[in-house]
Structures are given as C-alpha cells and as structure tokens.
Short mmCIF file of C-alpha atoms and ligand atoms in Angstrom, two decimals:
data_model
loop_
_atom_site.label_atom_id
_atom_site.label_comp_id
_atom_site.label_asym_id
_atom_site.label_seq_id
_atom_site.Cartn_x
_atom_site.Cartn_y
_atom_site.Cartn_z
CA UNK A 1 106.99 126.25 39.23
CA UNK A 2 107.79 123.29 36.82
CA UNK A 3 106.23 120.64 34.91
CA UNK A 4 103.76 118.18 36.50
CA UNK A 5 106.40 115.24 36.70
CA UNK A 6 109.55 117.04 37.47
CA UNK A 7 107.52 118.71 40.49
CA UNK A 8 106.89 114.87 41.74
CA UNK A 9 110.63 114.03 41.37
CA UNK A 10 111.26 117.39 43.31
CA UNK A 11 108.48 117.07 45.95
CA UNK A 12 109.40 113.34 46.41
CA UNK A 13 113.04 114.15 47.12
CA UNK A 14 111.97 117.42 49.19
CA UNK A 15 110.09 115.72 51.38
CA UNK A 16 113.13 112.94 52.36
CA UNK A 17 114.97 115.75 52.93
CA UNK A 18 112.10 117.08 55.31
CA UNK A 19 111.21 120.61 53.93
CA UNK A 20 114.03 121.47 52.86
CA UNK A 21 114.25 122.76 49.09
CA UNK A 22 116.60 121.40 46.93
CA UNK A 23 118.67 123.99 44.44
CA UNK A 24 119.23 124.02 41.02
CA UNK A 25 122.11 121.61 40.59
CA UNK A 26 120.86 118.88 42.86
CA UNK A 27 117.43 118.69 41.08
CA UNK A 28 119.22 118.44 37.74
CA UNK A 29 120.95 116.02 38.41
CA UNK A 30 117.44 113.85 39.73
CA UNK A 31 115.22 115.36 37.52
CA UNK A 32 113.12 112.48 35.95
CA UNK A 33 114.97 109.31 37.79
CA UNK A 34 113.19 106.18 36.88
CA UNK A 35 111.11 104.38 39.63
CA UNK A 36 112.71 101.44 41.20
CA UNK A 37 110.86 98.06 40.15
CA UNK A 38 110.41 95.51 42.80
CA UNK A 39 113.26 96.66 44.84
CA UNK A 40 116.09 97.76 41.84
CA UNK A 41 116.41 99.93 38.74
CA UNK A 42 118.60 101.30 36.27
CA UNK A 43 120.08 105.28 37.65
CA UNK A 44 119.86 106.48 34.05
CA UNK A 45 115.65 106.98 32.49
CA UNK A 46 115.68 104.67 29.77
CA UNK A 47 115.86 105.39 26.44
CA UNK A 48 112.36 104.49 25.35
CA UNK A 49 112.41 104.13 21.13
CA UNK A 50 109.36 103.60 19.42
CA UNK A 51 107.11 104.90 16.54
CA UNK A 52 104.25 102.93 17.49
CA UNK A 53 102.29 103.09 20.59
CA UNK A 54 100.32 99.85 21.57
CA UNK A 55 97.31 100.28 23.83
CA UNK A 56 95.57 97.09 25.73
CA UNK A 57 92.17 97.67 24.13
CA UNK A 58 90.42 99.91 21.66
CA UNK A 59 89.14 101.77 24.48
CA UNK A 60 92.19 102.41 25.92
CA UNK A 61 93.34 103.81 22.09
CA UNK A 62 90.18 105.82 21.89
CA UNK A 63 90.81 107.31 25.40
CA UNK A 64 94.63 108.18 25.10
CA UNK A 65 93.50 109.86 21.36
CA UNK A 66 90.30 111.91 23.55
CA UNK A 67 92.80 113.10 26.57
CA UNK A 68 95.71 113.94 24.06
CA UNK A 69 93.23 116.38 21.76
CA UNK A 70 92.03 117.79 25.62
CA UNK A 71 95.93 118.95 25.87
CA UNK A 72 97.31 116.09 27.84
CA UNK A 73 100.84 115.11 27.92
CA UNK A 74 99.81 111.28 26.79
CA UNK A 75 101.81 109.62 24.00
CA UNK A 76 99.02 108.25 21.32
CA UNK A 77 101.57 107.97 18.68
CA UNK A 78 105.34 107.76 18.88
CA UNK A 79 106.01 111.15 17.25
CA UNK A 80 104.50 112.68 20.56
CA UNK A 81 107.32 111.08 22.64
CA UNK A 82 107.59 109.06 25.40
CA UNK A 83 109.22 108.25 28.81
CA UNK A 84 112.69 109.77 27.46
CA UNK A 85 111.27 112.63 25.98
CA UNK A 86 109.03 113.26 28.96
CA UNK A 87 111.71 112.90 31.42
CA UNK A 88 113.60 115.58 29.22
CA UNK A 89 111.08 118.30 29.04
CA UNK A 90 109.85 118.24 32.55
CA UNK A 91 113.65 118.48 33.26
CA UNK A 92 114.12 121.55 31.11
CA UNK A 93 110.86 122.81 32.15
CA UNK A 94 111.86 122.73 35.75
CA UNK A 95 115.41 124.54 34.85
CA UNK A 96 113.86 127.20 33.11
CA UNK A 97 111.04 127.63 36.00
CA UNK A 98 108.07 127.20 32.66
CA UNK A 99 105.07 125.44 32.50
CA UNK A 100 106.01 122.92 29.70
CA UNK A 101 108.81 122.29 27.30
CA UNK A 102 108.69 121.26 23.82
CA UNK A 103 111.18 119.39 21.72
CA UNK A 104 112.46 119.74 18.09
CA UNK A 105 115.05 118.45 16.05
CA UNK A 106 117.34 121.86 16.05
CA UNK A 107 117.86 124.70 17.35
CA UNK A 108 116.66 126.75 14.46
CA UNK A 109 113.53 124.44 14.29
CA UNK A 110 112.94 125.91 17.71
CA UNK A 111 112.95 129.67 16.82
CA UNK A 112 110.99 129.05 13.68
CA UNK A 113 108.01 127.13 15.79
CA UNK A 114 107.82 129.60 17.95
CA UNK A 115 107.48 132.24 15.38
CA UNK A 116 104.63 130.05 13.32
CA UNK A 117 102.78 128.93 16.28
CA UNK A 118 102.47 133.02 17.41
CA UNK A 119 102.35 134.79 14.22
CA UNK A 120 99.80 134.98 11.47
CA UNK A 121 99.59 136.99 8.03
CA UNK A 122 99.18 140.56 8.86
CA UNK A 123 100.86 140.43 12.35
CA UNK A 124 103.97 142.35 13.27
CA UNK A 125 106.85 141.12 15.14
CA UNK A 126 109.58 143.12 16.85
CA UNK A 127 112.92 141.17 16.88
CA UNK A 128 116.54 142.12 18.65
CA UNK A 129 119.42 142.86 15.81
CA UNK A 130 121.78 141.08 17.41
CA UNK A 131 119.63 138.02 16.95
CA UNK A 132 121.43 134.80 15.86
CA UNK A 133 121.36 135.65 12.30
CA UNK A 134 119.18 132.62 10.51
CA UNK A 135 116.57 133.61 12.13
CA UNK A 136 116.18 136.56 9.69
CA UNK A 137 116.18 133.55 7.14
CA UNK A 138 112.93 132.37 8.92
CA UNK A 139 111.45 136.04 8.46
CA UNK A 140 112.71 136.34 4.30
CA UNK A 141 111.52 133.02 3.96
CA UNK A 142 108.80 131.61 5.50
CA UNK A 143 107.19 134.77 7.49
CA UNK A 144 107.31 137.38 4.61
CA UNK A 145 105.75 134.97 2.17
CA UNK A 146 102.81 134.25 4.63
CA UNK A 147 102.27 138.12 5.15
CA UNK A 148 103.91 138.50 8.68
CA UNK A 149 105.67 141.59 9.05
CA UNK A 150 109.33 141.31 11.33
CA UNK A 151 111.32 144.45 12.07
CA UNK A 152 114.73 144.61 13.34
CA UNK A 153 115.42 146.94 16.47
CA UNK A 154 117.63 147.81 19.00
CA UNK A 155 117.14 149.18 22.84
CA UNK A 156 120.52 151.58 22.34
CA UNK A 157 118.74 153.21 19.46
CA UNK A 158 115.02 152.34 19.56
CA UNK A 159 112.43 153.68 22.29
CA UNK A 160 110.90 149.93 22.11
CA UNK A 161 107.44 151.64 23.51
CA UNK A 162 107.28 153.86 19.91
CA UNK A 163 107.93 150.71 18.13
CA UNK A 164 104.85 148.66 19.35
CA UNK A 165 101.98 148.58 16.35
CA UNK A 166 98.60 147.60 17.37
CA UNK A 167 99.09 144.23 15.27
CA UNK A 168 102.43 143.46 17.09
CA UNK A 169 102.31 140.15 18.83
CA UNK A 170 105.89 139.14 19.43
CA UNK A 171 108.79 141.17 20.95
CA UNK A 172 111.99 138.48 20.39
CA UNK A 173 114.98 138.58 22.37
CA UNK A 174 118.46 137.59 22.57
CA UNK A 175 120.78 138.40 26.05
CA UNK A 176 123.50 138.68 25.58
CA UNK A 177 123.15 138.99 21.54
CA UNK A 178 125.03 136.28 18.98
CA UNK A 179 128.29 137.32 18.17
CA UNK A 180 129.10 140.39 20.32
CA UNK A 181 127.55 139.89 23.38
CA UNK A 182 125.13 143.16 24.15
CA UNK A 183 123.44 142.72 27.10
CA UNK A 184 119.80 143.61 27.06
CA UNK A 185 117.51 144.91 29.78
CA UNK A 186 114.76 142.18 29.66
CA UNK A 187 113.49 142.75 32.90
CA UNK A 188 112.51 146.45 31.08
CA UNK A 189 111.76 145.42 27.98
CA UNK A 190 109.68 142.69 28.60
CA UNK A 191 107.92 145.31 31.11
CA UNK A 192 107.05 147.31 28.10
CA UNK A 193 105.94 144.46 25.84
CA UNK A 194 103.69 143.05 28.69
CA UNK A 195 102.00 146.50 29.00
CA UNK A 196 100.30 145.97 25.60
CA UNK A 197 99.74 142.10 26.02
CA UNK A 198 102.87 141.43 23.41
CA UNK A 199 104.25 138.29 23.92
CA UNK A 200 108.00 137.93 24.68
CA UNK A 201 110.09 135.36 23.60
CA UNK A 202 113.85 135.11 24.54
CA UNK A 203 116.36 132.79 23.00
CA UNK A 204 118.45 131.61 26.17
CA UNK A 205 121.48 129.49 24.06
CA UNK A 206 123.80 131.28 25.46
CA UNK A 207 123.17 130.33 29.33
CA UNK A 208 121.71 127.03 29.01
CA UNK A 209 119.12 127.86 31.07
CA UNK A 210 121.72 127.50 33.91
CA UNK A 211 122.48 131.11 34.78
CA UNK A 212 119.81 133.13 33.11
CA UNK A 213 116.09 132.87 33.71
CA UNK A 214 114.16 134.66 31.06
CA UNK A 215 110.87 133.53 32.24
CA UNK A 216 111.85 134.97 36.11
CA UNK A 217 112.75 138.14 34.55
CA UNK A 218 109.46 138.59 32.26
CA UNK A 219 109.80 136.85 29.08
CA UNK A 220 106.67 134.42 28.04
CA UNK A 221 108.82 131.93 25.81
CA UNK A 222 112.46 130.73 26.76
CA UNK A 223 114.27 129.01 23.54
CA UNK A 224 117.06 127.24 23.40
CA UNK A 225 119.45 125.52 21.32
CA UNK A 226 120.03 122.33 23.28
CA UNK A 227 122.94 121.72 20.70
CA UNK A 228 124.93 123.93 22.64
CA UNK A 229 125.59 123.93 26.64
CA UNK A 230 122.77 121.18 27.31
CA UNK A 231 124.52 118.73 25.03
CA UNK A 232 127.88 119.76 25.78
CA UNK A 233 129.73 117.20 23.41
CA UNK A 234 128.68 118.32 20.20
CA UNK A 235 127.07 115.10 19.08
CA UNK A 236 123.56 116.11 19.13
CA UNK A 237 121.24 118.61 17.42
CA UNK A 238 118.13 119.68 19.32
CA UNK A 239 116.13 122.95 20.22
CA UNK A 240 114.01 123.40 23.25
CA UNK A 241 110.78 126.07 23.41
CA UNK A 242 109.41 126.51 27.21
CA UNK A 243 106.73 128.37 27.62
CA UNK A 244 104.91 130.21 30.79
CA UNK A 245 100.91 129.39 31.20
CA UNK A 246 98.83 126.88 29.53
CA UNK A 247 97.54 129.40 27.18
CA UNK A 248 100.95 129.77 25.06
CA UNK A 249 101.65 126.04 25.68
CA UNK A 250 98.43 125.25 23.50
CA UNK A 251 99.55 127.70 20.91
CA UNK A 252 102.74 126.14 20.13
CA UNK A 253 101.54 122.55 21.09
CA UNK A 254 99.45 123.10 17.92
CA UNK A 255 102.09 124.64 15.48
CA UNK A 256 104.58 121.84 16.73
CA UNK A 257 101.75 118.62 16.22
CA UNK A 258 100.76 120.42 12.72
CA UNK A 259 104.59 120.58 11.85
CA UNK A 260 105.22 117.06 13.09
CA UNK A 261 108.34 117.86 14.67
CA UNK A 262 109.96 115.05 16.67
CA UNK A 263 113.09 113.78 17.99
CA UNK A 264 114.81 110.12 18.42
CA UNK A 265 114.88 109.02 22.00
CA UNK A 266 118.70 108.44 22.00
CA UNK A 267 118.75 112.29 21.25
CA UNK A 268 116.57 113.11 24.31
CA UNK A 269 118.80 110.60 26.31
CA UNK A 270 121.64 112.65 25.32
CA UNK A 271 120.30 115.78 26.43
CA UNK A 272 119.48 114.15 29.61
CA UNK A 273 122.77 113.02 30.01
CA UNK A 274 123.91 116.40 29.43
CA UNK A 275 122.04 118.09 31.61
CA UNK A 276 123.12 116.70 34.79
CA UNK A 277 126.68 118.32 34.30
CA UNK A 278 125.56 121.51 33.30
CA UNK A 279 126.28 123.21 35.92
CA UNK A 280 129.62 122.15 36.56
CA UNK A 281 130.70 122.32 33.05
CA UNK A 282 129.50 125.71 32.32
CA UNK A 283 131.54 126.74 35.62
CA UNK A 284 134.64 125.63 34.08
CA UNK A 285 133.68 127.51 30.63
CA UNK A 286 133.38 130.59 32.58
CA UNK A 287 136.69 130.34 34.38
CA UNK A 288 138.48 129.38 31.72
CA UNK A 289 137.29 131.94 29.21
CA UNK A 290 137.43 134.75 32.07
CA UNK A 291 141.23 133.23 32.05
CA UNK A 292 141.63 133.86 28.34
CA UNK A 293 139.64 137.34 28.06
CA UNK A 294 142.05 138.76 30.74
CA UNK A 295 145.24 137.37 28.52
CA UNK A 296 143.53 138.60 25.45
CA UNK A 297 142.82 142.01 27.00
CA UNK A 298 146.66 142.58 27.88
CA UNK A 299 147.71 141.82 24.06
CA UNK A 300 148.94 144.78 22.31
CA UNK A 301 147.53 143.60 18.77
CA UNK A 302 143.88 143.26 19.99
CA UNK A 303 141.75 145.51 20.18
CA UNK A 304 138.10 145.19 22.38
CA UNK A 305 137.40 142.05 23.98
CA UNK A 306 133.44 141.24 24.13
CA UNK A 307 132.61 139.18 26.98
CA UNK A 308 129.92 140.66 29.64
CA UNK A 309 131.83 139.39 32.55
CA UNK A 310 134.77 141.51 32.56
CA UNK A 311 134.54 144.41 34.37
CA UNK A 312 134.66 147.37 31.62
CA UNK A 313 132.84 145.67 29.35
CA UNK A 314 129.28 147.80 28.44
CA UNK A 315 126.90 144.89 29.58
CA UNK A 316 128.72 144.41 32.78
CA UNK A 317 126.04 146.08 35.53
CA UNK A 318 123.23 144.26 33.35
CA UNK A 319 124.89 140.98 33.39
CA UNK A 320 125.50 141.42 36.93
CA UNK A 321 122.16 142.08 38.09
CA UNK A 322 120.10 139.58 36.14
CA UNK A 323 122.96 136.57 35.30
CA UNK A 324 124.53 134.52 37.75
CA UNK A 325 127.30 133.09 35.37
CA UNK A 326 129.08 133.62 32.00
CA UNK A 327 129.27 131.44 28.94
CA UNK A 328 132.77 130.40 27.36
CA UNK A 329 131.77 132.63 24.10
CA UNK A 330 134.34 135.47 24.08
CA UNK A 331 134.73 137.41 21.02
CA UNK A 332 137.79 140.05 20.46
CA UNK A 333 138.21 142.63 17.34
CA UNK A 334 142.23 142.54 15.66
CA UNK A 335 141.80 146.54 14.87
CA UNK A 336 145.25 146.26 12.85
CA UNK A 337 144.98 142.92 10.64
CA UNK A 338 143.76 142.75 7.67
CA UNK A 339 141.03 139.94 6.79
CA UNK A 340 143.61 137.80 5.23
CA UNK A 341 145.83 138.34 8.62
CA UNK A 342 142.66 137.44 10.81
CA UNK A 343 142.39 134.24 8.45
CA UNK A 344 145.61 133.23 9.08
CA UNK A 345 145.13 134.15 13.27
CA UNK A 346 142.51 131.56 13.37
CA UNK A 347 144.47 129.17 11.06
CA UNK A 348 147.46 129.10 13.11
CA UNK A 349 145.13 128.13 16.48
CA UNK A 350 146.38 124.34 17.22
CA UNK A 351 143.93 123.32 19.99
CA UNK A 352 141.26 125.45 18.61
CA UNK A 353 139.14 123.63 15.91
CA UNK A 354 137.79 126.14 12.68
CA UNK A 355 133.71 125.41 13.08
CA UNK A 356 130.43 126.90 13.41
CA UNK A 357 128.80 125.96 16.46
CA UNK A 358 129.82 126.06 20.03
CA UNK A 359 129.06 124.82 23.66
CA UNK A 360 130.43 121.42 23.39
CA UNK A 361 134.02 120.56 25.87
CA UNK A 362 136.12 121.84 22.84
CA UNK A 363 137.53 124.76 21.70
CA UNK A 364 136.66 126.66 18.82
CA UNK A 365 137.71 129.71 16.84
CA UNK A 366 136.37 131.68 14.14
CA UNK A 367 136.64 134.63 11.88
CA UNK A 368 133.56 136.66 12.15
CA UNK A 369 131.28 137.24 9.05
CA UNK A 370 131.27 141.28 8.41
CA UNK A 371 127.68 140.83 7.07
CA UNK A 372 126.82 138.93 10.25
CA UNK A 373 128.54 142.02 12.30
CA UNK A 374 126.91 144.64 10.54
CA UNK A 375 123.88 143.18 11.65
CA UNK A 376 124.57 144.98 15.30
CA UNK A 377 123.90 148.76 15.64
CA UNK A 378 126.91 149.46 17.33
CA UNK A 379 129.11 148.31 14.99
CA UNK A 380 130.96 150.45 12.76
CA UNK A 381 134.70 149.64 13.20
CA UNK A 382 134.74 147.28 10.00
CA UNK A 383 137.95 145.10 11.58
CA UNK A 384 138.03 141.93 11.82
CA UNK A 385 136.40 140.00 14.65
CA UNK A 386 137.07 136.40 16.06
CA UNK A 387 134.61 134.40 18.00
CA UNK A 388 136.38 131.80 20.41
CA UNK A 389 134.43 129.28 21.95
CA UNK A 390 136.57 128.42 25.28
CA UNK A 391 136.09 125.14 25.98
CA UNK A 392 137.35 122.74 28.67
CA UNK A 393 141.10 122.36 27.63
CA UNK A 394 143.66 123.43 30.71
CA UNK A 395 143.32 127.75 29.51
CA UNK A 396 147.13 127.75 29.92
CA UNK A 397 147.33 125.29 27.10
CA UNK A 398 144.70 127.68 25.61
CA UNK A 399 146.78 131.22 26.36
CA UNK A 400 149.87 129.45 24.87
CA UNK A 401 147.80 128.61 21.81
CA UNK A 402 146.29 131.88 21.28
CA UNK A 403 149.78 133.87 21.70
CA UNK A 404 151.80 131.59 19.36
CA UNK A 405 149.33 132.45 16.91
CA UNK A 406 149.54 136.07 17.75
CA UNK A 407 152.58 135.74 17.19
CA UNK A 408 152.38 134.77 13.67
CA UNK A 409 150.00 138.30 13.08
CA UNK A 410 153.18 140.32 13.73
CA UNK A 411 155.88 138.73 11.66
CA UNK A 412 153.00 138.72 8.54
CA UNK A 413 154.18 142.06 6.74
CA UNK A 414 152.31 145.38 7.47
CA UNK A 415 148.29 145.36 6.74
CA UNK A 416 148.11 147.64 3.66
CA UNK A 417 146.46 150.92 4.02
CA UNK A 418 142.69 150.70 4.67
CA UNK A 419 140.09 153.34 3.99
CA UNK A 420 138.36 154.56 6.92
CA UNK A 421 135.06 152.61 8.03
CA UNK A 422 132.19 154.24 5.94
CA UNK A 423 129.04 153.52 7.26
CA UNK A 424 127.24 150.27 5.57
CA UNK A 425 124.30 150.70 3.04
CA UNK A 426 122.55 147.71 4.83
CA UNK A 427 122.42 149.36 7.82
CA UNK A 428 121.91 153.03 6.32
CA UNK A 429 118.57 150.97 5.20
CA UNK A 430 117.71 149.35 8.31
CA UNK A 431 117.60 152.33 10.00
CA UNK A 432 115.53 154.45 7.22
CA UNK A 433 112.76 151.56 7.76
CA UNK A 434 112.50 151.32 11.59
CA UNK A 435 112.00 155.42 10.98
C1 PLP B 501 123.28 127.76 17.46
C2 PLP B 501 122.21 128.67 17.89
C3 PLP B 501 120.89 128.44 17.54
C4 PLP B 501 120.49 127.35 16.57
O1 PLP B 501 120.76 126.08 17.00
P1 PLP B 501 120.94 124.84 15.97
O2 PLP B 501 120.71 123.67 16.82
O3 PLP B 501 122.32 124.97 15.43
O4 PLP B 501 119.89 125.00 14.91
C5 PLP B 501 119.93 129.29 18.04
N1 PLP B 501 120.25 130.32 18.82
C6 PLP B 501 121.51 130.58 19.17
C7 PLP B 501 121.81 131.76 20.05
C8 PLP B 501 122.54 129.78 18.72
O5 PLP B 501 123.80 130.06 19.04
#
C-alpha cells in the first residue's frame, strides 16, 4: 500500500504487535521514526539540511548519479532531499495509501506540476469549476501559452462521459469544491475517466488526507496543500503530489527534477511534526465547526449554511458514503446585507483573524470574492458569502463572537434596494463554450 520505507516502519511495528495491523492514527504518529544508535536516539527524524551531498569515493558518486537516473529514491544532490524529506513523503505516501509522494514549495506549485508533468501542447484537460480558483491562473498562464487546452465543467450540469475528447488526458478534481463545498461523486467520475485511460487527479486540501482517500476511491493523483491541515500552525508553505503506480510517479518525477522544485528540511520537519496530530486536530475542527454551523443555521439574518456534514446540506449522502470526517471550512450566505454590511460582519469578528488561507489552530473569516463565487454553477443568488475557517478556540467563545457581530448587521440601517440577481456574463460564456 505505501512507500517502500514507511511499509518497513509499519511492518516493523506490525510484527511487535504480532499480526496485528496498526490504523491510521497510530502509524502517523511512527511513520519514519529514526533508528536507535547503539542503544538510544532522538523520538523526532532529524532535520537533515544540506545542499551538498558527499559520497566516500567517485564510485560511490557515479553509482548514486546511475541508480537516481534508474528512478531510485537516492539523494545525489541536496535538491533531491534527504532523510527529512524522505521520512515526510513515505509518511504522506502511506496516509494517502499512493505509491510515492513528491514535495514542493506550495501548494499551488503542487497543482501546477501536476498539470506540466501530464499535459503537453495539444492535450485537453477537463477540470471541476469549483476548483480552488488559481489554478485557472495556471491554465491562462502557463497551459494556454504552451497549447494545452483546459475546460471548466461541472457533474450537476455536464454528462462528464460527452465531455471526454480523444486528446483528453486529465480529468481534475476537487471534493468538496473551494469555497462552497459541493460534494462530488469521485468514485463515479473517476469510473468514467478510467474507462478511456484519462488520468484523474484530485486535490485533497480540504481533508488532509485524513478522512478522504482519493486514491481508494479511483483517482490516480492525490494533491495537497500541506499549508493547510498537515501544517496546522500556519507557519509553513508546502504542497504534496502522491501518485498511484510507478508509471505516473516517473511522469511527474521528471516535470518536478526539470522544474527543480525543492523544499528546506526545517519545512519537511514541520510537516512531520504536523502530521502526527492530524488526526486529533482535525477532530476538534469538525466538532467545533459542526458547533458553529448549527448556531449559524438557527440565525434569522443568514441565509444557507455550506458545510457537507450537516444533515440537509446537498452533499450530505456523498460525504457520508465516501468521507469519514469534516473539515472546519464552513461557509454561510447573509441573503439581506449588502456587501458593505458583509464587510463590516467580518470586521466586527474579534477572535476571528481577516486572511486568506486556512487549516492552521486559528480562526479565520472572510468575505467571499463574487468573481470567485460565480465560478460555481450553482450559484446565482449574488449575496454575499463568508468563509469561516473554525479553528481550535473553545466554539462558545466562537458562537459569542459570531453573534455579537451579527448583531452589529441589524442595528446598520436597512440594505438599500437591490436589483434582482441577473445571471453573470462570465458564466453565460462558460456555458456557451462547454456547448
Ligand atoms: C490553499 C489551497 C491550495 C494552495 O496552497 P498554497 O500552499 O497556498 O499554494 C490548493 N488547493 C486548495 C484546495 C487550497 O485551499
């Protein structure tokens, strides 16, 4: 199931433990634990910084250069990594049940290898429109320049099947999608890719690999912004691609040694270090944000509430079958403010910072970009929407927070008079192209 190391660590501690196989948690939490040195060593794999990589002979250089070219995971050079960044993507490998993981310095770096190392000039990709939105910089960037054709599509509105081109090699998702939280049918989708020998990819941000499995459910390519959930404290920028066979893990390997992406040891350590409370923390994210969707739900000013876990939301039987857990990302729509009223919501928030970003201990709040929203098919309503990232503050100091500043929305005078939602040009030409 995982990477060559991680399945020592795992076998090692399986068989103390005579046959009995360890779950998720426990093998985070010893995934990649240093060797003990004549009778002692350190519980933490250390953090191994270097840019140069001395070898005892020149036959020893030549033969880590020959098995690295053959696809080994040897370190001939320190942008390759070493003991810290091994110990970091057999970890992730293992959590995502891949083949092998692959490091770079962002999130967004991540997405964008994945998309170079599949996709060359005349290729078409298919790609979710709830995607997190800079990826479509990526495509009006980079891909469209080099000939690579992406287009935007939807499984509410699209029959995915009529969309596939013969030149289509990538079908990208996102489950639940940035911003609004639309739970897709991967299982199905990916189904329908795999039919025609499209790859999938799946970013899996939103889960941390912890309670969603893309690869388990069909996807190829799991992605992740390790900035988020497997940080935690929002002191660390990092994006993780793991992949499913050797075949795709030569592909990227390529695209990421050609790229010369890299990351500092001290960041891998600090993925590491996040890692091993992943679970736990992203427990307490759920609760408390499940906590603060229910108090948001019984306001009289707020309209929907988008988290997949509560019972009416849309995604709820979807999320139920194929997640085991719920992020602290819970956006709600203020159908009766105006934008300047929704500005002032978020501004009034005490223990909620104003920020981009999310999946550190902290709360966060912000207003919703319309462009960003009209991104999503469903969405029409043109009211404002706030993202809150719940984070690990006691949710009745949270609650308290979020009605005080509710509070605040209803002594502002009366939203003028707003003309009905017309529909949005953008999308009006979205839609006329995937026709
Ligand atoms: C934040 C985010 C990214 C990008 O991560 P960075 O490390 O900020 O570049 C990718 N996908 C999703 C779903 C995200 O939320």
């Amino acid at each position: 199931m995982s990477a060559p190391n991680a399945a020592n660590a795992e076998n090692a501690a399986n068989a103390a433990n005579a046959g009995h196989r360890l779950h998720g948690a426990t093998q985070l939490l010893h995934a990649g634990a240093p060797a003990l040195r004549e009778g002692s060593g350190p519980v933490n794999v250390p953090v191994v910084r270097t840019s140069t990589v001395r070898f005892e002979n020149t036959a020893a250089y030549t033969d880590f250069h020959h098995r690295r070219d053959a696809g080994e995971r040897v370190a001939s050079y320190g942008r390759h990594g070493l003991d810290t960044h091994r110990a970091l993507e057999d970890a992730v490998a293992g959590l995502e049940g891949g083949h092998r993981a692959f490091l770079t310095p962002s999130g967004l770096s991540a997405i964008a290898l994945v998309l170079l190392a599949l996709l060359s000039p005349g290729d078409h990709a298919l790609v979710v429109d709830g995607v997190y939105a800079p990826l479509r910089r990526v495509d009006n960037t980079l891909l469209k320049r080099l000939g690579i054709t992406v287009e935007y599509f939807s499984p509410s509105r699209d029959d995915l099947a009529s969309l596939l081109r013969p030149n289509t090699r990538l079908v990208y998702l996102e489950s639940p999608s940035s911003l609004l939280y639309e739970v897709l049918d991967l299982p199905a989708l990916s189904a329908i890719a795999r039919e025609r020998g499209v790859t999938v990819a799946a970013d899996n941000t939103w889960s941390g690999g912890w309670f969603y499995k893309p690869l388990a459910l069909g996807a190829n390519i799991s992605i992740q912004a390790a900035t988020k959930y497997i940080s935690g404290h929002s002191d660390l920028m990092q994006g993780i691609v793991v992949v499913d066979s050797p075949a795709l893990a030569a592909k990227v390997r390529t695209a990421h040694d050609a790229l010369g992406l890299t990351i500092g040891a001290d960041d891998a350590y600090l993925a590491l270090r996040g890692l091993r409370t992943l679970p736990v923390r992203l427990a307490q994210h759920q609760r408390n944000a499940t906590e603060v969707a229910h108090f948001l739900q019984q306001q009289p000013q707020i309209g929907r509430v988008y988290y997949p876990a509560l019972p009416d939301d849309p995604g709820h039987a979807l999320w139920k079958r194929d997640f085991s857990g719920a992020s602290g990302l819970v956006s709600f729509a203020l159908p009766q403010a105006t934008p300047a009223q929704a500005d002032a919501f978020v501004d009034a928030l005490t223990l909620f910072g104003v920020g981009a970003s999310w999946g550190g201990y902290e709360s966060l709040a912000l207003v919703a970009q319309p462009e960003r929203l009209r991104e999503h098919p469903q969405w029409t309503h043109d009211v404002p929407v706030i993202r809150l990232h719940v984070g690990l503050e006691d949710p009745r100091d949270l609650t308290a927070d979020l009605a005080q500043a509710l509070a605040r929305i209803a002594e502002a005078p009366e939203p003028s008079a707003r003309p009905a939602a017309a529909p949005f040009p953008e999308l009006l030409r979205a839609e006329a192209h995937l026709r």
